[in-house]
XYZ file of C-alpha atoms in Angstrom:
685
model
C 86.615 -39.280 -18.457
C 84.203 -36.505 -17.531
C 82.040 -39.024 -15.696
C 85.044 -40.106 -13.618
C 85.700 -36.496 -12.637
C 82.204 -36.344 -11.130
C 83.012 -39.043 -8.579
C 83.544 -37.727 -5.074
C 86.513 -40.028 -4.406
C 88.280 -38.820 -7.554
C 87.627 -35.183 -6.679
C 88.976 -35.657 -3.146
C 91.955 -37.660 -4.469
C 92.855 -34.863 -6.870
C 92.543 -32.406 -3.993
C 94.862 -34.559 -1.851
C 97.552 -34.568 -4.527
C 97.161 -30.862 -5.207
C 97.354 -30.060 -1.496
C 100.467 -32.252 -1.253
C 102.339 -29.706 -3.404
C 102.130 -26.812 -0.916
C 102.265 -29.276 1.993
C 105.710 -30.518 0.994
C 106.819 -26.997 0.118
C 105.890 -25.645 3.568
C 106.634 -28.945 5.360
C 103.309 -29.320 7.117
C 104.058 -32.917 8.124
C 107.788 -32.773 8.747
C 107.696 -35.552 11.356
C 106.638 -38.127 8.775
C 109.144 -36.817 6.243
C 111.908 -37.107 8.848
C 111.183 -40.813 9.156
C 111.671 -41.295 5.425
C 114.884 -39.260 5.569
C 116.173 -41.439 8.381
C 115.487 -44.602 6.397
C 117.014 -43.198 3.231
C 120.112 -42.011 5.046
C 120.629 -45.425 6.596
C 120.494 -46.846 3.068
C 122.908 -44.164 1.862
C 125.432 -45.030 4.547
C 125.086 -48.745 3.798
C 124.968 -48.716 -0.016
C 126.285 -45.323 -1.071
C 129.835 -44.474 -2.157
C 131.763 -44.964 1.071
C 134.806 -43.034 -0.122
C 132.740 -40.040 -1.184
C 130.841 -40.026 2.114
C 133.846 -40.628 4.396
C 134.298 -37.993 7.083
C 136.605 -35.155 6.037
C 140.221 -35.580 7.104
C 140.398 -31.782 7.479
C 138.271 -31.869 10.628
C 139.101 -33.276 14.040
C 137.155 -33.260 17.287
C 138.832 -32.467 20.588
C 136.316 -33.592 23.144
C 135.831 -33.636 26.867
C 134.299 -37.048 27.508
C 133.689 -39.163 30.610
C 137.308 -40.313 30.754
C 138.476 -36.699 30.537
C 136.418 -35.548 33.519
C 137.442 -38.569 35.589
C 141.070 -37.549 35.101
C 140.315 -33.814 35.355
C 138.464 -34.357 38.668
C 136.191 -31.358 38.127
C 133.200 -30.205 36.092
C 132.868 -28.085 34.032
C 136.150 -27.298 32.312
C 137.681 -24.096 33.674
C 138.136 -21.239 31.212
C 141.814 -20.926 32.025
C 142.222 -24.541 30.932
C 140.206 -23.835 27.794
C 142.740 -21.106 27.094
C 145.575 -23.570 27.673
C 144.064 -26.034 25.227
C 143.617 -23.252 22.638
C 147.231 -22.148 23.042
C 148.542 -25.690 22.738
C 146.408 -26.417 19.672
C 147.712 -23.260 18.031
C 151.281 -24.232 18.840
C 150.683 -27.692 17.352
C 149.545 -26.139 14.053
C 145.711 -26.137 14.178
C 144.427 -23.947 11.357
C 141.060 -23.069 12.965
C 139.937 -23.707 16.525
C 136.133 -23.712 16.876
C 135.041 -23.870 20.511
C 131.541 -25.317 21.028
C 131.185 -24.091 24.604
C 128.730 -21.306 25.330
C 130.338 -18.609 27.519
C 127.765 -15.821 27.655
C 128.255 -15.233 31.426
C 131.473 -14.045 33.105
C 133.663 -16.674 34.717
C 133.012 -17.260 38.409
C 136.767 -17.585 38.879
C 137.659 -14.400 37.064
C 139.375 -16.366 34.293
C 137.973 -14.473 31.314
C 141.116 -12.311 30.891
C 143.307 -15.425 30.728
C 141.077 -17.036 28.088
C 140.710 -13.764 26.184
C 144.519 -13.436 25.931
C 144.802 -17.025 24.666
C 142.129 -16.363 22.051
C 143.747 -13.126 20.933
C 147.187 -14.691 20.717
C 145.896 -17.665 18.733
C 144.028 -15.451 16.255
C 142.265 -18.402 14.634
C 139.472 -19.147 17.061
C 135.672 -19.125 16.835
C 133.332 -18.927 19.818
C 129.709 -19.949 20.163
C 126.790 -17.530 20.214
C 123.056 -18.163 20.155
C 120.380 -16.594 17.966
C 117.183 -15.706 19.785
C 113.921 -16.150 17.876
C 110.323 -15.398 18.786
C 107.899 -17.480 16.695
C 110.526 -17.794 13.933
C 111.164 -14.042 14.025
C 114.755 -13.093 14.733
C 115.198 -11.029 17.903
C 118.913 -10.806 18.701
C 122.224 -12.639 18.991
C 123.346 -13.707 22.463
C 127.116 -13.372 22.146
C 129.891 -14.442 24.539
C 130.874 -12.042 27.337
C 132.147 -8.678 26.164
C 135.754 -9.493 26.965
C 135.694 -12.776 25.099
C 133.649 -11.259 22.262
C 136.392 -8.687 21.677
C 139.032 -11.404 21.690
C 137.468 -13.758 19.106
C 134.762 -13.840 16.439
C 131.646 -15.837 17.207
C 128.766 -17.515 15.384
C 125.462 -19.039 16.487
C 124.856 -22.780 16.750
C 121.044 -22.912 16.585
C 119.763 -25.928 14.655
C 115.985 -26.242 14.634
C 114.035 -29.462 14.200
C 111.796 -29.751 11.148
C 108.948 -31.028 13.319
C 107.314 -29.181 16.186
C 106.415 -32.501 17.830
C 109.698 -34.411 17.927
C 113.201 -32.932 17.910
C 115.127 -34.460 15.034
C 118.083 -32.494 13.700
C 118.954 -33.101 10.079
C 119.415 -29.654 8.516
C 121.076 -26.348 9.197
C 119.105 -23.276 8.287
C 120.904 -20.141 7.180
C 118.684 -17.203 8.142
C 119.309 -14.381 5.655
C 118.101 -11.774 8.148
C 120.566 -13.036 10.762
C 123.402 -13.346 8.255
C 122.992 -9.625 7.619
C 123.996 -8.985 11.244
C 127.678 -8.648 12.261
C 128.953 -12.179 12.940
C 125.476 -13.482 12.109
C 126.513 -16.690 10.370
C 125.820 -20.186 11.669
C 128.741 -21.642 13.602
C 129.475 -24.372 11.031
C 129.304 -21.901 8.113
C 131.681 -19.479 9.798
C 134.095 -22.244 10.811
C 134.191 -23.630 7.261
C 134.720 -20.125 5.840
C 137.589 -19.462 8.268
C 139.176 -22.765 7.293
C 138.921 -21.833 3.614
C 140.129 -18.295 4.350
C 137.052 -16.639 2.805
C 134.052 -14.616 3.818
C 130.681 -16.325 3.250
C 127.953 -14.587 1.320
C 124.470 -15.425 0.022
C 123.189 -15.248 -3.533
C 119.545 -16.269 -3.576
C 119.432 -19.884 -2.420
C 123.142 -20.448 -2.896
C 125.698 -20.039 -0.115
C 129.119 -19.088 -1.392
C 132.297 -19.944 0.472
C 134.783 -18.370 -1.868
C 134.538 -20.462 -5.042
C 132.634 -23.226 -3.273
C 128.889 -23.083 -4.032
C 126.619 -24.687 -1.453
C 123.016 -25.143 -2.718
C 120.213 -24.446 -0.237
C 116.553 -25.338 -0.473
C 113.774 -22.771 -0.822
C 113.926 -22.165 2.946
C 117.731 -21.759 2.933
C 118.335 -25.145 4.548
C 121.463 -27.290 4.199
C 120.930 -31.045 4.514
C 123.568 -32.525 6.794
C 125.274 -35.495 5.163
C 126.014 -37.622 8.228
C 128.994 -39.802 7.239
C 129.166 -43.566 7.761
C 131.204 -44.569 10.781
C 133.836 -47.303 10.911
C 132.629 -50.693 12.055
C 132.452 -50.994 15.824
C 132.071 -47.261 16.504
C 128.913 -45.587 17.753
C 129.927 -41.912 17.741
C 131.961 -39.747 15.391
C 134.221 -38.690 18.290
C 135.390 -42.294 18.591
C 136.854 -42.332 15.078
C 137.584 -38.671 14.313
C 138.214 -37.359 17.815
C 140.909 -37.126 20.466
C 140.548 -36.360 24.162
C 141.113 -32.762 25.236
C 143.247 -34.214 28.021
C 146.031 -34.642 25.445
C 146.157 -30.870 24.883
C 145.682 -29.640 28.449
C 149.438 -29.598 29.165
C 152.055 -30.401 26.530
C 155.006 -28.792 28.285
C 156.497 -32.149 29.292
C 156.402 -33.681 25.804
C 159.628 -34.417 23.978
C 160.045 -33.566 20.319
C 158.780 -36.928 19.002
C 155.720 -36.909 21.256
C 154.979 -33.355 20.270
C 155.275 -34.227 16.585
C 152.995 -37.227 17.015
C 150.354 -35.098 18.733
C 150.755 -32.379 16.129
C 149.893 -34.906 13.428
C 146.302 -34.977 14.717
C 145.673 -31.235 14.430
C 148.220 -29.669 12.078
C 146.469 -27.603 9.344
C 143.076 -28.894 10.431
C 139.845 -27.404 11.604
C 139.594 -28.396 15.264
C 136.213 -28.438 16.958
C 136.321 -28.454 20.761
C 133.211 -29.736 22.500
C 131.705 -31.841 25.249
C 130.758 -35.483 24.636
C 130.178 -36.462 28.232
C 126.813 -37.859 29.262
C 126.473 -35.383 32.102
C 126.319 -32.502 29.622
C 123.145 -33.924 27.980
C 124.302 -32.231 24.783
C 123.022 -34.838 22.385
C 120.161 -34.922 19.921
C 118.146 -37.242 17.716
C 119.213 -37.310 14.063
C 118.526 -39.522 11.033
C 121.398 -41.748 12.200
C 120.360 -41.918 15.858
C 121.493 -39.971 18.908
C 124.489 -37.717 18.156
C 126.362 -35.265 20.379
C 125.932 -31.590 19.555
C 129.623 -31.052 18.763
C 129.454 -34.013 16.371
C 126.471 -32.454 14.568
C 128.558 -29.300 14.119
C 131.482 -31.337 12.793
C 129.163 -33.251 10.421
C 127.697 -29.951 9.183
C 131.165 -28.512 8.518
C 132.045 -31.756 6.738
C 128.931 -31.340 4.527
C 129.789 -27.701 3.743
C 133.375 -28.431 2.788
C 132.127 -31.103 0.377
C 129.673 -28.652 -1.212
C 126.620 -30.142 0.490
C 126.384 -33.548 -1.270
C 122.712 -33.826 -0.256
C 121.000 -31.383 -2.577
C 117.297 -30.587 -2.356
C 115.133 -31.314 -5.371
C 113.805 -28.146 -6.948
C 110.215 -27.169 -6.067
C 109.306 -27.649 -9.725
C 110.636 -31.223 -9.764
C 108.996 -32.059 -6.436
C 105.653 -30.732 -7.694
C 105.960 -32.574 -10.997
C 106.566 -35.875 -9.172
C 103.350 -35.419 -7.186
C 101.392 -34.802 -10.383
C 102.917 -37.915 -11.974
C 101.754 -39.920 -8.951
C 98.277 -38.506 -9.499
C 98.317 -39.656 -13.129
C 99.459 -43.130 -12.067
C 96.494 -43.325 -9.683
C 94.059 -43.015 -12.596
C 94.067 -46.782 -13.165
C 93.102 -47.642 -9.554
C 90.391 -45.007 -9.829
C 88.755 -46.643 -12.851
C 89.530 -50.330 -12.279
C 86.724 -52.427 -10.830
C 89.074 -55.304 -9.937
C 90.144 -55.002 -6.262
C 93.277 -57.144 -6.589
C 94.495 -55.177 -9.595
C 93.800 -51.919 -7.791
C 95.760 -53.068 -4.765
C 98.696 -54.379 -6.786
C 98.830 -51.174 -8.833
C 98.895 -48.979 -5.741
C 101.523 -51.228 -4.157
C 103.632 -50.912 -7.299
C 103.222 -47.114 -7.225
C 104.258 -46.927 -3.572
C 107.240 -49.254 -3.952
C 108.274 -47.674 -7.236
C 108.175 -44.118 -5.906
C 109.847 -45.076 -2.614
C 112.530 -46.949 -4.545
C 113.117 -44.042 -6.920
C 113.312 -41.458 -4.113
C 115.677 -43.725 -2.155
C 117.865 -44.392 -5.201
C 118.168 -40.674 -5.940
C 119.067 -40.023 -2.317
C 121.595 -42.846 -2.049
C 123.302 -42.527 -5.425
C 122.800 -38.912 -6.478
C 122.280 -37.131 -3.174
C 118.979 -35.661 -4.420
C 116.556 -35.084 -1.542
C 113.123 -35.586 -3.065
C 110.135 -35.063 -0.729
C 108.711 -38.519 -0.214
C 106.124 -38.716 2.542
C 103.678 -36.205 1.066
C 103.274 -38.023 -2.240
C 103.028 -41.388 -0.487
C 100.507 -39.965 1.958
C 98.360 -38.739 -0.935
C 98.605 -42.145 -2.650
C 97.638 -44.071 0.488
C 94.770 -41.749 1.407
C 93.486 -41.713 -2.172
C 93.613 -45.493 -2.327
C 91.775 -45.762 0.985
C 89.136 -43.362 -0.320
C 88.790 -45.268 -3.604
C 88.434 -48.562 -1.735
C 85.898 -46.966 0.587
C 83.834 -45.879 -2.412
C 83.961 -49.362 -3.932
C 83.064 -50.805 -0.542
C 80.064 -48.495 -0.281
C 79.056 -49.353 -3.856
C 79.259 -53.044 -3.035
C 77.340 -52.491 0.164
C 74.722 -50.488 -1.711
C 74.577 -53.189 -4.363
C 73.988 -55.800 -1.690
C 71.211 -53.695 -0.223
C 69.727 -53.250 -3.671
C 69.923 -56.976 -4.278
C 68.227 -57.650 -0.964
C 65.633 -54.968 -1.652
C 65.047 -56.001 -5.258
C 65.016 -59.757 -4.840
C 64.194 -60.260 -1.177
C 60.485 -60.338 -1.916
C 60.918 -62.803 -4.778
C 63.526 -65.328 -3.693
C 64.610 -66.915 -0.393
C 67.024 -65.069 1.873
C 69.543 -67.876 1.384
C 69.838 -67.015 -2.304
C 70.208 -63.314 -1.507
C 73.034 -64.170 0.880
C 74.618 -66.380 -1.782
C 74.465 -63.541 -4.305
C 76.144 -61.194 -1.843
C 78.705 -63.779 -0.754
C 79.780 -64.954 -4.191
C 79.505 -61.575 -5.880
C 77.662 -63.245 -8.754
C 76.568 -60.623 -11.222
C 72.841 -60.186 -11.481
C 70.874 -58.115 -13.907
C 67.561 -56.382 -13.449
C 67.607 -54.455 -16.692
C 66.329 -57.203 -18.960
C 68.108 -60.085 -20.666
C 67.373 -63.389 -22.411
C 68.056 -66.613 -20.573
C 67.023 -70.237 -20.706
C 64.799 -70.678 -17.665
C 61.927 -72.712 -16.297
C 58.593 -71.114 -15.437
C 55.816 -72.507 -13.198
C 52.129 -71.603 -13.045
C 49.801 -72.994 -10.402
C 46.099 -72.380 -9.853
C 43.506 -73.580 -7.357
C 40.752 -75.663 -8.933
C 37.237 -74.351 -8.332
C 38.440 -71.461 -6.177
C 35.422 -69.274 -6.957
C 32.959 -71.748 -5.465
C 35.233 -72.241 -2.458
C 35.568 -68.522 -1.748
C 31.852 -67.861 -1.993
C 31.180 -69.740 1.205
C 33.785 -67.816 3.260
C 33.767 -64.449 4.963
C 36.445 -61.930 3.935
C 38.394 -62.659 7.122
C 38.213 -66.418 6.577
C 39.217 -66.003 2.948
C 42.257 -63.992 3.998
C 43.284 -66.656 6.491
C 42.748 -69.400 3.913
C 44.828 -67.632 1.270
C 47.667 -67.020 3.709
C 47.488 -70.634 4.843
C 47.764 -71.744 1.217
C 50.246 -69.274 -0.249
C 52.762 -69.316 2.613
C 53.649 -73.046 2.474
C 53.601 -73.048 -1.331
C 55.973 -70.077 -1.400
C 58.189 -71.765 1.153
C 58.439 -74.878 -1.048
C 59.352 -72.777 -4.090
C 62.022 -70.934 -2.101
C 63.411 -74.169 -0.701
C 63.937 -75.326 -4.276
C 65.752 -72.098 -5.318
C 62.765 -70.626 -7.096
C 61.873 -66.960 -7.571
C 58.309 -65.806 -6.943
C 57.141 -63.707 -9.872
C 53.714 -62.765 -8.603
C 50.541 -63.867 -6.872
C 47.400 -63.595 -9.002
C 44.606 -64.162 -6.531
C 44.826 -67.896 -5.849
C 47.411 -68.424 -8.616
C 51.196 -68.440 -8.234
C 53.751 -67.663 -10.910
C 57.399 -68.552 -10.265
C 60.559 -69.179 -12.253
C 64.028 -70.678 -11.985
C 67.302 -69.457 -13.496
C 67.147 -65.793 -12.420
C 68.319 -63.614 -10.846
C 70.984 -66.242 -10.118
C 72.037 -68.488 -12.956
C 70.957 -72.037 -12.226
C 72.164 -74.858 -14.483
C 69.548 -77.210 -12.938
C 66.603 -74.832 -13.174
C 64.316 -77.451 -14.797
C 65.084 -80.074 -12.141
C 64.538 -77.591 -9.322
C 61.238 -76.510 -10.869
C 59.995 -80.103 -11.109
C 61.120 -80.846 -7.554
C 59.146 -77.820 -6.385
C 56.043 -78.880 -8.343
C 56.124 -82.421 -6.903
C 56.635 -81.034 -3.393
C 53.748 -78.557 -3.884
C 51.442 -81.401 -4.905
C 52.476 -83.405 -1.841
C 52.128 -80.316 0.340
C 48.616 -79.665 -0.955
C 47.492 -83.145 0.110
C 48.731 -82.461 3.638
C 47.255 -78.956 3.578
C 43.858 -80.218 2.422
C 43.674 -82.518 5.434
C 44.265 -79.512 7.690
C 41.610 -77.500 5.855
C 39.030 -80.287 6.279
C 39.815 -80.343 9.998
C 38.952 -76.606 10.100
C 35.689 -77.128 8.250
C 36.973 -75.758 4.976
C 36.822 -77.444 1.635
C 39.986 -79.224 0.459
C 42.047 -77.471 -2.193
C 43.454 -78.948 -5.354
C 45.879 -77.213 -7.660
C 47.007 -77.626 -11.205
C 50.652 -76.894 -12.048
C 52.182 -76.256 -15.457
C 55.921 -75.972 -16.172
C 57.833 -75.081 -19.309
C 61.505 -74.574 -20.077
C 62.828 -72.267 -22.746
C 64.331 -68.889 -23.588
C 62.643 -66.059 -21.739
C 63.177 -62.352 -21.234
C 63.751 -61.553 -17.563
C 64.210 -58.241 -15.788
C 62.507 -55.273 -14.208
C 59.630 -54.469 -16.503
C 56.612 -52.241 -16.273
C 55.877 -48.546 -16.530
C 57.283 -45.286 -15.252
C 55.010 -45.686 -12.248
C 55.623 -49.276 -11.280
C 58.133 -51.994 -12.141
C 58.138 -55.716 -11.469
C 60.867 -58.314 -11.792
C 59.216 -60.763 -14.176
C 59.599 -62.991 -17.224
C 58.059 -62.614 -20.670
C 58.060 -64.584 -23.900
C 56.462 -67.472 -25.786
C 57.997 -69.978 -23.392
C 56.214 -68.233 -20.505
C 52.892 -68.284 -22.343
C 53.254 -72.006 -22.995
C 53.783 -72.606 -19.289
C 50.509 -70.811 -18.568
C 48.694 -72.865 -21.234
C 49.989 -76.099 -19.714
C 48.584 -75.166 -16.301
C 45.156 -74.667 -17.924
C 45.379 -78.040 -19.687
C 45.861 -79.942 -16.415
C 42.095 -79.801 -15.853
C 41.340 -81.304 -19.281
C 43.718 -84.219 -18.763
C 42.890 -84.751 -15.089
C 46.510 -84.423 -13.886
C 47.985 -82.293 -11.127
C 51.244 -81.413 -12.882
C 51.990 -81.017 -16.568
C 55.347 -80.255 -18.185
C 56.459 -79.669 -21.744
C 58.839 -81.796 -23.778
C 61.478 -79.060 -23.274
C 61.371 -79.417 -19.505
C 61.510 -83.200 -19.762
C 64.539 -83.011 -22.093
C 66.363 -80.932 -19.491
C 65.901 -83.667 -16.853
C 66.859 -87.002 -18.461
C 66.329 -89.112 -15.314
C 62.749 -87.947 -14.841
C 60.073 -90.651 -15.031
C 57.040 -89.282 -16.878
C 53.733 -90.209 -18.465
C 53.397 -88.793 -21.962
C 49.979 -87.203 -22.054
C 49.606 -85.944 -25.578
C 51.007 -84.056 -28.522
C 49.026 -80.851 -28.819
C 48.676 -77.470 -30.412
C 47.768 -74.986 -27.736
C 45.624 -71.965 -28.533
C 47.566 -69.333 -30.444
C 50.374 -71.723 -31.498
C 50.894 -73.681 -34.715
C 53.860 -75.778 -33.661
C 52.799 -78.879 -31.717
C 54.387 -79.742 -28.411
C 54.466 -82.976 -26.457
C 53.200 -82.764 -22.906
C 53.995 -85.025 -19.968
C 53.006 -85.731 -16.392
C 56.047 -86.049 -14.087
C 55.814 -89.122 -11.856
C 59.170 -89.007 -10.051
C 62.871 -89.582 -10.573
C 64.563 -92.820 -11.543
C 65.085 -95.003 -8.494
C 62.210 -93.349 -6.640
C 59.233 -94.815 -8.585
C 57.902 -98.250 -7.506
C 57.679 -101.243 -9.887
C 53.878 -101.303 -9.996
C 53.745 -97.697 -11.173
C 56.397 -98.362 -13.785
C 54.376 -101.377 -15.038
C 51.222 -99.266 -15.358
C 53.180 -96.592 -17.215
C 54.431 -99.227 -19.653
C 50.846 -100.421 -20.280
C 49.714 -96.812 -20.776
C 52.454 -95.946 -23.276
C 51.662 -99.147 -25.193
C 48.012 -98.078 -25.401
C 49.074 -94.603 -26.534
C 51.178 -96.143 -29.297
C 48.161 -98.133 -30.504
C 46.109 -94.933 -30.543
C 48.683 -93.054 -32.598
C 48.965 -96.042 -34.913
C 45.181 -95.745 -35.575
C 44.616 -99.255 -34.245
C 41.324 -98.223 -32.763
C 40.029 -101.571 -31.554
C 43.270 -102.524 -29.818
C 43.595 -99.009 -28.348
C 40.023 -99.103 -27.063
C 40.639 -102.451 -25.360
C 43.883 -101.236 -23.819
C 42.442 -97.962 -22.456
C 39.309 -99.785 -21.223
C 41.504 -102.143 -19.193
C 43.499 -99.209 -17.829
C 40.309 -97.347 -16.929
C 39.074 -100.380 -15.029
C 42.292 -100.479 -12.992
C 42.425 -96.690 -12.534
C 38.838 -95.467 -12.668
C 39.664 -92.019 -11.265
C 42.242 -91.241 -13.899
C 40.619 -88.946 -16.475
C 43.246 -89.456 -19.203
C 41.938 -92.947 -19.998
C 38.439 -91.576 -20.561
C 39.879 -88.803 -22.728
C 41.503 -91.281 -25.073
C 38.488 -93.626 -25.079
C 36.350 -90.679 -26.152
C 38.780 -89.822 -28.953
C 38.930 -93.454 -30.105
C 35.124 -93.584 -30.362
C 35.200 -90.331 -32.374
C 37.872 -91.544 -34.781
C 36.096 -94.867 -35.295
C 33.146 -92.918 -36.663
C 35.278 -90.237 -38.360
C 38.729 -91.630 -39.193
C 41.410 -88.902 -39.265
C 43.061 -90.148 -42.445
C 46.430 -91.605 -43.350
C 48.277 -88.268 -42.949
C 47.089 -87.724 -39.364
C 50.076 -86.779 -37.156
C 48.475 -87.618 -33.813
C 48.395 -83.951 -32.781
C 45.371 -82.689 -30.903
C 44.503 -79.000 -31.313
C 43.034 -77.215 -28.305
C 40.674 -74.375 -29.071
C 40.588 -73.009 -25.552
C 43.235 -71.655 -23.233
């Protein structure tokens, strides 16, 4: 665990979650949070309790819309007519008349006295004021004109957007410092209090309207619970409103008409406002564009219902962020990219679902965007670290193995993501040793520059052949080459690939020798030994220098086989273990020997080619040779001598026949005995 805490991505991720706590408290990214609120409120209106959310029947809008002004034939509404509407609403039984029309300048028509008298006579009206702020510091209240201010109480209608970038109105803030002023309550708060017949007061983060407690958040905000609208309606005024034209003049109404009109407003809180397009009094909200008077009505509706949308406590909001941090521990430690991604997706969907469910069903407003933002950024950072680790690993692979194996294998390792190890492990592999015959005498006749050119001309094509057959160069030892198959990439056909490389090297040397002769150099011949077995492979060496190499008895045997090629007169020699790994390989069994330093005998072979590639004449000669070898091992010396003599006559340049003829002559004079196992012990490397 302590090691995880030292990772830079984990440290930054923890910081992101810790910074999310004050960020959501002080709403540093309110624009993003508003988007989540909008989505959650749409879900609330669609899947919440429709009866609980239905717009309050105690509130009605009396609005001046486009149809009103077409009939009125003037704009704006004259104050004398506002007074007439107020008087008529009072006569029809309206309990509170809240007028959302700012009148902070005297009437151009001198109508303020008429309106003031109507307000005074009604006695249940509320006018609009505005609170002036300078960088969130309260300055003063801009009230209606003095005459109107004396005639009716007023309250301010300021609603500020959470974001400084985009205006989205979703909350009403109750400023304690403004509430301390005379008539310093928000318009909706004052209207609701008048309707309830109480005086509002604050107690910490609770707004009291008589016995009705309205919870506020830590910044004294009330979340507006915008109600769902009936199907087919776009604005609240279409379903809970009536045109002000109906109340402009009711003198000609009979008793039934008057009673019918009274039904709309009797004992209700009436909000008068403008819903015409020319007024431009509309704002963006979580439910779309809404007229200002409708926002006021929705706010009053929320207050009278005790603010159904209640903010989560700061402690709960902080605890949720810390839980998200704990859930991110698994993506931090998992090395599986798909599991990391699925876990983070589950965290995001789970948290978003929980926050939405609480909002829709319980009305709990849990900050959502800040936690999600921390999750997404942390995940991006974690993935970036794993990407950099993978990139670094690929560079290390290229750096570590680029000098040993072909670039194609390096690309394959990076592409497939195959795990490679450089720290040392045991594997079954095939090792190859090659050496130039008589190199000392060849080099003595060359200048240093010519020797350098010759070595490059020899080593480059041989290395290319090894690489083409998926081999790894271990080292160059002067004129000798050591290579192996089966590491760093696992290779199930390592023995076959090694033999293919050896055969191609022998063929390449014949072509190369012709080129050397053309340059005036001596032709080169090489001996190649291969063995297959369990070897230790990895970066080995000292504190000063490491090399990616192989060690073990199987490696030593491969080196011994290369040395034995000279004694048997063959170009390539393999062990019985390599032959067993390639069943379709056509070989000549050379001997069964004990090499220097080993007690266990091993059979050695010369690879000829693969089945289907060797001609009939060669196969016939091999059959004659193996028959002669069987006679030798059966101690039938006369028959063996005759057989090898015939073979030597047909293949005079093949040293192996002379080797066995020499042994036959020796055993004729000194028979090995009945318990002889046919094994020949070599005293030299």
